Coordinates of C-alpha atoms in Angstrom, one line a residue:
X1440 CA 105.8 87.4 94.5
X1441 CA 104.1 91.0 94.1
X1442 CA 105.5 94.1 93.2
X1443 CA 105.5 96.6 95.8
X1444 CA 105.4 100.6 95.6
X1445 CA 104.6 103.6 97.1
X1446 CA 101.8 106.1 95.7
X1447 CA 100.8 109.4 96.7
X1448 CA 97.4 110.9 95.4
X1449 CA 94.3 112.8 96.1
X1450 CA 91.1 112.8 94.7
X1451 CA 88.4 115.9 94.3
X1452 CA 84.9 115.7 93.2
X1453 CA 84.0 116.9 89.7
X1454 CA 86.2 118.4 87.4
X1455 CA 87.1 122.2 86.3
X1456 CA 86.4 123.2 82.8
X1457 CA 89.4 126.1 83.2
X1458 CA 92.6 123.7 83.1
X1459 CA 95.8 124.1 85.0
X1460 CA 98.5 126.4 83.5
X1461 CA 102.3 126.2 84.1
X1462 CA 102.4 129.8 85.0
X1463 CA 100.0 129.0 88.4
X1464 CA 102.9 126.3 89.3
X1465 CA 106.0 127.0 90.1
X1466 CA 107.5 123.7 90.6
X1467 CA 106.2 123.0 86.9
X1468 CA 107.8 123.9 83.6
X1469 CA 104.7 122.6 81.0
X1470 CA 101.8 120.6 81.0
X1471 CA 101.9 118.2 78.3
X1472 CA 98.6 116.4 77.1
X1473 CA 99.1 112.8 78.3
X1474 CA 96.2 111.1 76.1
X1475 CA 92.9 109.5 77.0
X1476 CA 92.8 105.5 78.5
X1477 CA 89.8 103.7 79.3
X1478 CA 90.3 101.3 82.3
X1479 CA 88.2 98.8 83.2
X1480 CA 88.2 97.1 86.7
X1481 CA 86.2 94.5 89.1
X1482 CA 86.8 95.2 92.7
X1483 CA 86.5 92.3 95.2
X1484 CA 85.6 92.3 99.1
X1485 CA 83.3 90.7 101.6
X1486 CA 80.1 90.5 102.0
X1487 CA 80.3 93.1 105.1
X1488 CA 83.1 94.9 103.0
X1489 CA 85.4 94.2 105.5
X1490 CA 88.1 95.4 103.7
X1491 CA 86.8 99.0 102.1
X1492 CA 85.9 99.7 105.5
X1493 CA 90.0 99.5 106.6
X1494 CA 91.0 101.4 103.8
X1495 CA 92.2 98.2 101.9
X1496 CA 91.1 97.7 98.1
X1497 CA 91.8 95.0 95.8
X1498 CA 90.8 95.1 92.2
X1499 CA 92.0 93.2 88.8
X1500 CA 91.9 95.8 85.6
X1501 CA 92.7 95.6 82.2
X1502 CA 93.1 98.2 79.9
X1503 CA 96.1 101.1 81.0
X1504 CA 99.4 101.0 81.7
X1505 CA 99.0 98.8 84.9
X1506 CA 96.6 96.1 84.1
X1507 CA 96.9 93.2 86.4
X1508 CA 95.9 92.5 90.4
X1509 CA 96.5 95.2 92.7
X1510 CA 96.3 95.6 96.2
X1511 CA 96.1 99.1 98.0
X1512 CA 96.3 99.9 101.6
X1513 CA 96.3 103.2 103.0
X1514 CA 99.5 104.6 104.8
X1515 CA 100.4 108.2 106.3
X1516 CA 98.6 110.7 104.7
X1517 CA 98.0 110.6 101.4
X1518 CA 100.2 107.5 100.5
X1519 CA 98.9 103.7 99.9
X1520 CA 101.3 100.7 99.4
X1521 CA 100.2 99.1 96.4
X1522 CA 101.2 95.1 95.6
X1523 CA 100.8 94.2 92.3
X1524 CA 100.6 91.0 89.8
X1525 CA 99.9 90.3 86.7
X1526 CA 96.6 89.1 85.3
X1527 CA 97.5 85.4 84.9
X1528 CA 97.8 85.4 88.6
X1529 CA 94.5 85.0 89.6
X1530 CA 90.8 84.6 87.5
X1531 CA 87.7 86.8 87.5
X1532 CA 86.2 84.1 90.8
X1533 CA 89.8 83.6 92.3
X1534 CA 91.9 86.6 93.4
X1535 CA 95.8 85.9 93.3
X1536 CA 96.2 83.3 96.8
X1537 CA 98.9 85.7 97.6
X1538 CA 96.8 88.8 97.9
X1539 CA 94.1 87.0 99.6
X1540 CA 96.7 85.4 102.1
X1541 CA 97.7 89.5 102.8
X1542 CA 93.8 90.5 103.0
X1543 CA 93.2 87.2 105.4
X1544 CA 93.3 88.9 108.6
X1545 CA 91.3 92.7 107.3
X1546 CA 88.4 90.6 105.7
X1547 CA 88.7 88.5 109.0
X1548 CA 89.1 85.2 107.2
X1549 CA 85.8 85.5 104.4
X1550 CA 86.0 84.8 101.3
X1551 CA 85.9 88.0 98.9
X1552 CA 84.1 88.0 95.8
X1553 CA 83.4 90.9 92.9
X1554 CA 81.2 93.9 94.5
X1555 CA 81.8 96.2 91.7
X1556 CA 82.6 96.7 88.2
X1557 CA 84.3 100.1 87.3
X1558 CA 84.7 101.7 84.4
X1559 CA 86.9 104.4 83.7
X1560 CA 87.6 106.9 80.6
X1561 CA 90.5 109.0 82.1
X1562 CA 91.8 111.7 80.3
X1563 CA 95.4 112.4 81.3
X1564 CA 97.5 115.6 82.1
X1565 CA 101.4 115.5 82.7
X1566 CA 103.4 118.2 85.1
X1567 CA 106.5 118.0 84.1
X1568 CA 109.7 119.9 84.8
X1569 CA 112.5 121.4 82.8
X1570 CA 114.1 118.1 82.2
X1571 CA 110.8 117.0 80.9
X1572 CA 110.5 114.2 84.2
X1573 CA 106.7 114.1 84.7
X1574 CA 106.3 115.3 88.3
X1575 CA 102.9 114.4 88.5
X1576 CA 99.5 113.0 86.5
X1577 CA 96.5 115.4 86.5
X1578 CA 93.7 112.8 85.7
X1579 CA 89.8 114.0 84.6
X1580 CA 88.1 110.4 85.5
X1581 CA 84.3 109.7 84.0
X1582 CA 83.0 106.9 86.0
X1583 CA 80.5 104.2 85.5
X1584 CA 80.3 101.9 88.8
X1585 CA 77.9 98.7 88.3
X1586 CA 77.4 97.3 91.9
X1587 CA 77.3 93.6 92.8
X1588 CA 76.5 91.4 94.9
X1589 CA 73.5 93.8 95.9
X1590 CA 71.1 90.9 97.7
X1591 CA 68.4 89.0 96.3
X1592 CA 64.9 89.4 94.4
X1593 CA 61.3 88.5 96.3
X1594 CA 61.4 85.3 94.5
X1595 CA 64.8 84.3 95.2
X1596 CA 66.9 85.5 92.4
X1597 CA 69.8 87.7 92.0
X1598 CA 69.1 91.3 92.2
X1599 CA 69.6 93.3 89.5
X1600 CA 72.9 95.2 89.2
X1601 CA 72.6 99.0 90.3
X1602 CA 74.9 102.0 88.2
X1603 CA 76.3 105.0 89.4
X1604 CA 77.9 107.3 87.4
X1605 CA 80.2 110.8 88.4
X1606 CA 83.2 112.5 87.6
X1607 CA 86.0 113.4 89.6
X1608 CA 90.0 115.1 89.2
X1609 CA 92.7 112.7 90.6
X1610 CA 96.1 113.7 91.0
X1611 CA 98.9 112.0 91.5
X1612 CA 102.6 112.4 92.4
X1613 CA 105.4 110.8 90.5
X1614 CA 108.8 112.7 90.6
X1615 CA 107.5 115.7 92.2
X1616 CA 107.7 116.4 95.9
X1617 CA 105.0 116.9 98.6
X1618 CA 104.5 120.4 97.8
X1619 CA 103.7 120.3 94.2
X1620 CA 100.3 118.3 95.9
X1621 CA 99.7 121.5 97.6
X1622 CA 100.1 123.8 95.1
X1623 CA 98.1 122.0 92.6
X1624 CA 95.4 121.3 95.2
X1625 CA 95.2 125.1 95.7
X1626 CA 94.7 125.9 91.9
X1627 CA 91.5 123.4 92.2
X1628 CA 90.4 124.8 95.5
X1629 CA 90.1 128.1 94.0
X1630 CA 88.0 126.5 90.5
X1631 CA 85.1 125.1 92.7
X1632 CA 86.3 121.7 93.8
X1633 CA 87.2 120.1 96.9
X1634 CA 88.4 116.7 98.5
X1635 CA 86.1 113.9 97.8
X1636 CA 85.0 112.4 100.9
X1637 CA 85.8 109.2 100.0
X1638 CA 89.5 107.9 99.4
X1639 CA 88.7 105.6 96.4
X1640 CA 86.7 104.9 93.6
X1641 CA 85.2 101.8 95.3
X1642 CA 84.1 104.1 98.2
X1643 CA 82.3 106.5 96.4
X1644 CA 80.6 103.6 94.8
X1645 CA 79.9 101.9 97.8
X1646 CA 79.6 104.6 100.0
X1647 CA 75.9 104.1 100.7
X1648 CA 76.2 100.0 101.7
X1649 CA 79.3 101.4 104.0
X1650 CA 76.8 103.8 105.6
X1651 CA 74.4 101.3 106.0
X1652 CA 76.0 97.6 106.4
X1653 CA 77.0 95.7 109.3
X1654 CA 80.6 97.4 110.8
X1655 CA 79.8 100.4 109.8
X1656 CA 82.0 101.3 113.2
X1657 CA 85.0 99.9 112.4
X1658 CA 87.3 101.9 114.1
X1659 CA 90.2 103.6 112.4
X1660 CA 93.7 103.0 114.6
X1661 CA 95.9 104.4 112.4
X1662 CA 96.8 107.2 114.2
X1663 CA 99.3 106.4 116.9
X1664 CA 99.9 109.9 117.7
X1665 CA 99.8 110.3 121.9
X1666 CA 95.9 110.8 122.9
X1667 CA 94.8 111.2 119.4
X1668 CA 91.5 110.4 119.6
X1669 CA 91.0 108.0 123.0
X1670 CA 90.0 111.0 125.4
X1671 CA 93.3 110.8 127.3
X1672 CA 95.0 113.9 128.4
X1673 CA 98.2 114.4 126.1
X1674 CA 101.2 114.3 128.5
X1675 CA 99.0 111.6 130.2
X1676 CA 100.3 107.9 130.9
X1677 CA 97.3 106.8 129.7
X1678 CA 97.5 108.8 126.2
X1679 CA 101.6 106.9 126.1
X1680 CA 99.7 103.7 126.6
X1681 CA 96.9 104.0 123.9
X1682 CA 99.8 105.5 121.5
X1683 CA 101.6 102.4 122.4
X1684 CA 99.2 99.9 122.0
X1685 CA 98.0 101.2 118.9
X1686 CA 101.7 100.9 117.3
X1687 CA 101.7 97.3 118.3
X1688 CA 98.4 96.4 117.0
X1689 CA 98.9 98.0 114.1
X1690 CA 102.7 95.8 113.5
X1691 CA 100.5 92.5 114.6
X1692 CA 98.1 92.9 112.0
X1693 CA 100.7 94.6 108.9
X1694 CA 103.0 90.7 110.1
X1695 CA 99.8 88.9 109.7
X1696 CA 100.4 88.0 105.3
X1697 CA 103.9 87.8 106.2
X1698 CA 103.5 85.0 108.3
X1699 CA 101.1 83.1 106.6
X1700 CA 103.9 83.9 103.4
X1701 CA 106.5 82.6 105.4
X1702 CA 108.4 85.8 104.8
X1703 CA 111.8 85.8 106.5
X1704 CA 111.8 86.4 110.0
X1705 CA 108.5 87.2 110.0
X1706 CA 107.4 84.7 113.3
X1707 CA 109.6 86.1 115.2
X1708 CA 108.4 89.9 114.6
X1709 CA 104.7 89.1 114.7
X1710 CA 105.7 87.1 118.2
X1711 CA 107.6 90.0 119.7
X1712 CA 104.3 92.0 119.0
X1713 CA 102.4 89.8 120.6
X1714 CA 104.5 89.8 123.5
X1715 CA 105.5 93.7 123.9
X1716 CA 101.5 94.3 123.8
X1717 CA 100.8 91.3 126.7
X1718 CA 103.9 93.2 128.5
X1719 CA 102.3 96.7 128.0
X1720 CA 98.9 95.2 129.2
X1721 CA 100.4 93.5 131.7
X1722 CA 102.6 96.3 133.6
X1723 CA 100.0 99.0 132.8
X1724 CA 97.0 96.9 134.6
X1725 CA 96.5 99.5 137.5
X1726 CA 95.3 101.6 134.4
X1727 CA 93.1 99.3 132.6
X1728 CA 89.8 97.6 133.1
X1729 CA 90.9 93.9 134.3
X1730 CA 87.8 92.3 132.9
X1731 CA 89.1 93.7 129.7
X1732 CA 92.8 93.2 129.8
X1733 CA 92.7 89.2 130.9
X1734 CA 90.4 88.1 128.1
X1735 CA 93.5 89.8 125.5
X1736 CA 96.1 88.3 127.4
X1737 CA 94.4 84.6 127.5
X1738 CA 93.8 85.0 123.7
X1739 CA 97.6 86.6 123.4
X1740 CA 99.0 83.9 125.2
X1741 CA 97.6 80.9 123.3
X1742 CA 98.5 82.8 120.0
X1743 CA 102.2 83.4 121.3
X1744 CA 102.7 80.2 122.1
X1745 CA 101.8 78.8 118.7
X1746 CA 104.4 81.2 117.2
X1747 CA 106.8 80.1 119.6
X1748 CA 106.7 76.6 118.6
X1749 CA 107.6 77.9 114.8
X1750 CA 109.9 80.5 116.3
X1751 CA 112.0 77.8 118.6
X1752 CA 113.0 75.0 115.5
X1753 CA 114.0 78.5 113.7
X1754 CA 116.6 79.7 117.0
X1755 CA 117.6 76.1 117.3
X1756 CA 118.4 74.8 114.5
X1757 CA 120.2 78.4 113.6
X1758 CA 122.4 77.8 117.1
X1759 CA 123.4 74.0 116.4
X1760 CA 123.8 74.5 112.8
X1761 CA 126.2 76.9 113.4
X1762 CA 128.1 74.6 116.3
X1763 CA 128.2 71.7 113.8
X1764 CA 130.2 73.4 111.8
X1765 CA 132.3 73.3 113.9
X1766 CA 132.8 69.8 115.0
X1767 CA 136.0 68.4 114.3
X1768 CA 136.5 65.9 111.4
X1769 CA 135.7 62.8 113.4
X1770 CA 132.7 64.2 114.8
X1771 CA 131.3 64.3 110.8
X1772 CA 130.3 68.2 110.8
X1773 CA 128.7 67.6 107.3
X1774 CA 126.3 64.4 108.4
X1775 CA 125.3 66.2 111.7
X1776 CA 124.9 69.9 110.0
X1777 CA 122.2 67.6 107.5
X1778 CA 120.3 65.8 110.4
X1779 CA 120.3 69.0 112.3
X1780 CA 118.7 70.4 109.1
X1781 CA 116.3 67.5 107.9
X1782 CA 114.9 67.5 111.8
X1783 CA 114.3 70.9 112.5
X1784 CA 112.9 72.0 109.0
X1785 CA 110.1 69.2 109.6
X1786 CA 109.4 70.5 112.7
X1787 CA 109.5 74.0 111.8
X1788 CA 107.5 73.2 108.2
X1789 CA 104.9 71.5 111.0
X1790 CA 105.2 74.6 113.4
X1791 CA 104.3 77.1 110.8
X1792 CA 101.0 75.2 109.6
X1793 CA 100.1 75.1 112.8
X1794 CA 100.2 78.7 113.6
X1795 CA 98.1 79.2 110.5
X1796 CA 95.8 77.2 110.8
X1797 CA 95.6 78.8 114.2
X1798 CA 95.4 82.4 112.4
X1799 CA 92.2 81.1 109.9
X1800 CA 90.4 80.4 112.9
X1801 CA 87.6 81.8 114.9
X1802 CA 89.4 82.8 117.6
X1803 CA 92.2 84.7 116.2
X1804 CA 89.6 86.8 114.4
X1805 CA 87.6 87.3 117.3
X1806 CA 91.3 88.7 118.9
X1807 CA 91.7 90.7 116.0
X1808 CA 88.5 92.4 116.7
X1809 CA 88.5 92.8 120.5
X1810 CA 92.2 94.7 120.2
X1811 CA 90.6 97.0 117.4
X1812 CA 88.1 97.9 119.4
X1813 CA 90.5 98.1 122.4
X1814 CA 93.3 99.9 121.2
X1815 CA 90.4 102.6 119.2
X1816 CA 89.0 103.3 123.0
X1817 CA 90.7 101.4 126.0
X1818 CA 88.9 100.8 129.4
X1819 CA 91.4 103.7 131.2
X1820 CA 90.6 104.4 134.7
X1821 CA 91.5 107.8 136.3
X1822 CA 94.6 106.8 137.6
X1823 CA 95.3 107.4 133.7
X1824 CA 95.3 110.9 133.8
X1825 CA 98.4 110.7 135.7
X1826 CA 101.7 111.8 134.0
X1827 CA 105.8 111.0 134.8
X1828 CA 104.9 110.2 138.1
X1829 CA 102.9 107.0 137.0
X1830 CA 105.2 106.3 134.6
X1831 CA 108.3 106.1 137.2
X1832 CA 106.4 104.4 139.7
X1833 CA 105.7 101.3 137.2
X1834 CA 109.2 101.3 136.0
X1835 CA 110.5 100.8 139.8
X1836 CA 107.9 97.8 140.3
X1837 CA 108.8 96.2 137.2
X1838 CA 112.1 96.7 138.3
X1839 CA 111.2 95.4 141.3
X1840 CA 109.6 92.2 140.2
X1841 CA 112.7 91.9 137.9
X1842 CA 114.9 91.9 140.6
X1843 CA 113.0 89.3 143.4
X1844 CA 112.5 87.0 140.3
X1845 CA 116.5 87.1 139.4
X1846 CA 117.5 86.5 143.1
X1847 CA 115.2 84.1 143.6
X1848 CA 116.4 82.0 140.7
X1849 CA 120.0 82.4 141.3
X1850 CA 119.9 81.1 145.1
X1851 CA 118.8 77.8 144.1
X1852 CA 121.3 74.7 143.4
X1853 CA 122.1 74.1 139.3
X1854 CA 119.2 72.1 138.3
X1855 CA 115.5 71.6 136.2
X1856 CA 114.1 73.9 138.5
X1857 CA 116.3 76.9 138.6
X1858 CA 116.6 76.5 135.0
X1859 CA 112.6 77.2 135.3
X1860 CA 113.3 80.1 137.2
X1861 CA 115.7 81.7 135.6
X1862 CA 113.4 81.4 132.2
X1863 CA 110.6 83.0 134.1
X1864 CA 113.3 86.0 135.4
X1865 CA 114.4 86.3 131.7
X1866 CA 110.5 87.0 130.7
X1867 CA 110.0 89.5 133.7
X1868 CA 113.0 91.3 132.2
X1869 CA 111.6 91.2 128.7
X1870 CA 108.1 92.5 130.2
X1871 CA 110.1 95.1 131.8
X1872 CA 112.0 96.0 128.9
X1873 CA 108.5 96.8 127.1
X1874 CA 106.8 98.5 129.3
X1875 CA 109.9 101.0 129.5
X1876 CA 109.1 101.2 126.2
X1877 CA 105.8 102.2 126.4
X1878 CA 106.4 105.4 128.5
X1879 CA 109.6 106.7 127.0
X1880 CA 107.6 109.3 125.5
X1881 CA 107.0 111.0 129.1
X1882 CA 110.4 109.7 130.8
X1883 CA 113.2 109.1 128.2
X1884 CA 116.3 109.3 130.6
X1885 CA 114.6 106.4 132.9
X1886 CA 113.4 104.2 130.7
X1887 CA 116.4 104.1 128.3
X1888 CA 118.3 103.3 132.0
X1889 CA 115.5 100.4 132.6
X1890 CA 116.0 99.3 128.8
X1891 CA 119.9 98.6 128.7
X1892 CA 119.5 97.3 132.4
X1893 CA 117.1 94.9 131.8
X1894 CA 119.3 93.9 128.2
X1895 CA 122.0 93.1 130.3
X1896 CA 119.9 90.5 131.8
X1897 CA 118.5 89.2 128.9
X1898 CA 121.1 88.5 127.0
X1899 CA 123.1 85.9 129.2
X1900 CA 119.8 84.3 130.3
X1901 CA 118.8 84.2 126.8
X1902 CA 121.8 82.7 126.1
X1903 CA 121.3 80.1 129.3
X1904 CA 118.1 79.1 127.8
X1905 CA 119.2 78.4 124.3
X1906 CA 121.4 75.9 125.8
X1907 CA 118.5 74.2 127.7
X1908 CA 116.4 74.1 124.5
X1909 CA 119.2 72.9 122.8
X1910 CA 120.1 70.1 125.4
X1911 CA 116.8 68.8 125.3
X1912 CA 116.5 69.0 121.4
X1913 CA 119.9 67.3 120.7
X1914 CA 118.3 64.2 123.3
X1915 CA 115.1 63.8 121.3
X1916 CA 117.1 63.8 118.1
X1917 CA 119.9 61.3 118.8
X1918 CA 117.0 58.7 120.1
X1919 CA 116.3 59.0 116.5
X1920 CA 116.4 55.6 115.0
X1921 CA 117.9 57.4 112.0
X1922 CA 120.7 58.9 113.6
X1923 CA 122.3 55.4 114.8
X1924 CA 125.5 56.4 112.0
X1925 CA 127.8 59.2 111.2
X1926 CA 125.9 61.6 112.8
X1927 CA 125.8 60.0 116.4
X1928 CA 129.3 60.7 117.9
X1929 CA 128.6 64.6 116.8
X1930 CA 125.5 65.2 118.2
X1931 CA 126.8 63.5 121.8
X1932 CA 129.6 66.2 120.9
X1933 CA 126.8 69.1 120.5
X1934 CA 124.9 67.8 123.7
X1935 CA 128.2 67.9 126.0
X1936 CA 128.5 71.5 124.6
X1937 CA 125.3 72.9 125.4
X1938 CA 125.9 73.9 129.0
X1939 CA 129.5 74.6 128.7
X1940 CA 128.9 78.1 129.2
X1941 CA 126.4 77.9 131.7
X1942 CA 128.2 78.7 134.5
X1943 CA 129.6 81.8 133.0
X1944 CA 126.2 82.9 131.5
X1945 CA 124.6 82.9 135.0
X1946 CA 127.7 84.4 136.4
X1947 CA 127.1 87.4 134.1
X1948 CA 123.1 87.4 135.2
X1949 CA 124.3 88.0 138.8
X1950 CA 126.0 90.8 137.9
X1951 CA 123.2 92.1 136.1
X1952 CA 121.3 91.4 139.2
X1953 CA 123.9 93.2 141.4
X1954 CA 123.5 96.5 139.2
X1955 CA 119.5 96.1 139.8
X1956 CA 119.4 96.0 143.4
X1957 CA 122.0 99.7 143.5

């Protein structure tokens, strides 16, 4: 498994011939020569460089203090997460399979190959502080980039490789705080330099095939900030809404590695995304360009419900686990506990190739894609420009629907179909539950009221579910021809248990639904 940390660095074009001095920093207490290390390092990405174009390098180098495989992605401001591994993990043609599982869903499921060979003398520079902890590395880089993978000859051959050479000043912090970054940026402002344009090596290298290739307008989401850059007003239900679905997108798309990694948890997160952006969509429509909005929720849908299937064998076996434990000694806790396990792991094990095998195809790409471009610029009408007013208005008709949908459900006779029905109330609560989310920014005080409300009829109808679920699972698994010993009397005992607490879970969803309708 990689190595994860956080970095935090800036890089300037060209170097200054006058160096730093202690006395022009005050957070520093010497500058202590930190040698010269030549790095060398192939980059890797896809044809369309996918990834450089999100920020997102990965490169294997050798020579330094951290040769091996590392991924970068960018974070806030000047920070990238970098995952490392060590050299043995991958080869020069295969990248580690772990850091192309977390690159799947940027490079939109293409292969990545080397498209540049860097080589770097860097020439080292230590801040460090009274207790002699280095604060920060104050790096003079000479670069040589070869570039690969630069098309083909007339006559069919490779072409050749093209060089680039510069020089640029990096620095970066280590124990030192934000504003040591400042200060020393201010010292190099006032010698002649500035920001490089690009934030890596691999993009000034590249920076003329990113200029000129194929998604070239890749949009950058990163900023959730309300309005920032979608032409809504700030204060605006519309700017909450693009702020909102930007946030989502953005935890879809970070849960993508950890699913296919089978990290813990990790379906369930990337399903609740799914779902608080459909519920967003969804309550928010009056906004929205419909043409737009049902194409996302079809494709939201169908991905949903292929998590779901992993998700459920995860809630289930979790829920009778934990009653077979239970059982007494005749109902053989131990050999129902193990045919709980052996039954639901299959099917989960089943479950989660499923959903990636769903994620690898073309379709979940093409998703990926249409809620980039989305969530950069949605289709908002003017009702968007509206503020609190909008916002209260589509709390009180998802409240509404919330409330018909509950009352509806409970008037019917215990039964398949008001089990149906009181599913379907539990999902317009959950909808409602996100869309309060989605405008809390512009009405706190109502939709924290709308959130704990709509909790409150969640949670026994969640609860009423899980029983259903499990009723039906604990059928399918006694008619197992392998659970005709120990196990049988104990899972009839688990089956008889699963609606015990009905009555009392629906008895606490009416009055849930009693508090709705005051």
């Amino acid at each position: 498994m990689a190595t994860e940390h956080t970095e935090t660095e800036r890089k300037y074009d060209g170097a200054t011939d006058r160096p730093l001095s202690a006395a022009e920093l005050p957070r520093v207490a010497r500058l202590r020569a930190g040698g010269t290390l030549k790095l060398d390092a192939v980059y890797y990405d896809t044809p369309q460089l996918h990834l450089l174009r999100r920020g997102i390098t990965l490169r294997r180098r050798t020579g330094g203090h951290d040769a091996g495989w590392h991924l970068k992605t960018p974070g806030p401001d000047d920070s990238r997460t970098e995952a490392r591994l060590p050299l043995a993990a991958g080869d020069l043609r295969h990248p580690p399979a772990e850091l192309v599982a977390r690159t799947r869903a940027d490079a939109r499921g293409e292969p990545v190959a080397p498209v540049a060979h860097l080589r770097t003398r860097r020439d080292l520079t230590n801040l460090v502080d009274e207790k002699d902890r280095t604060l920060a590395e104050l790096a003079r880089d000479t670069v040589s980039a070869e570039l690969l993978g630069g098309g083909a000859r007339r006559d069919g051959g490779p072409a050749p490789a093209r060089a680039v050479t510069w020089v640029e000043t990096e620095v970066e912090l280590a124990a030192g705080g934000p504003g040591l970054i400042e200060e020393v940026e201010a010292q190099l402002l006032r010698r002649g330099l500035h920001r490089s344009a690009s934030g890596s090596k691999l993009g000034r290298a590249l920076a003329g095939r990113l200029a000129a290739g194929d998604g070239s307008d890749t949009p950058d989401v990163r900023d959730t900030s309300e309005a920032a850059g979608t032409g809504a007003t700030p204060g605006s239900v519309g700017a909450a809404l693009t702020a909102y679905l930007r946030t989502q997108y953005a935890a879809l798309r970070a849960l993508d590695a950890a699913v296919r990694l089978d990290e813990p948890d990790a379906v369930h997160r990337m399903r609740v995304a799914v779902r608080r952006l459909r519920s967003a969509l969804a309550a928010h429509r009056r906004l929205l360009d419909r043409t737009a909005t049902d194409r996302l929720d079809r494709e939201l849908r169908r991905l949903g419900k292929v998590l779901g299937r992993a998700r459920d064998a995860e809630v289930l076996a979790e829920r009778l686990g934990r009653q077979a434990a239970q059982l007494p000694p005749a109902g053989h806790p131990a050999a129902v506990g193990a045919a709980i396990r052996d039954w639901f792991d299959a099917r989960y094990r089943a479950a989660h190739r499923d959903a990636v095998r769903a994620m690898d195809g073309r379709r979940y790409f093409a998703l990926l894609d249409d809620l980039e471009r989305f969530v950069s610029s949605p289709p908002l009408n003017g009702r968007a420009e509206r503020g609190r007013s909008e916002a209260r208005r589509m709390l009180r008709r998802q409240r509404r629907r919330t409330t018909h949908r509950l009352g509806d459900a409970l008037a019917l006779a215990p039964g398949a179909r008001r089990d149906r029905e009181l599913h379907r109330a539990r999902k317009a609560a959950k909808r409602a539950r996100y869309a309060a989310e989605s405008v809390s920014v512009l009405v706190e005080r109502p939709a924290i009221r709308t959130t704990r409300r709509m909790k409150k009829v969640q949670k026994p109808l969640g609860a009423h579910q899980d029983g259903v679920m499990g009723e039906q699972a604990l059928a399918e698994l006694a008619a197992a021809p392998a659970q005709r010993g120990k196990a049988a009397f104990g899972l009839g005992i688990l089956y008889a248990r699963q609606r015990a607490d009905a009555r009392r879970h629906v008895e606490k969803a009416a009055k849930a639904h009693r508090r709705l309708t005051t």
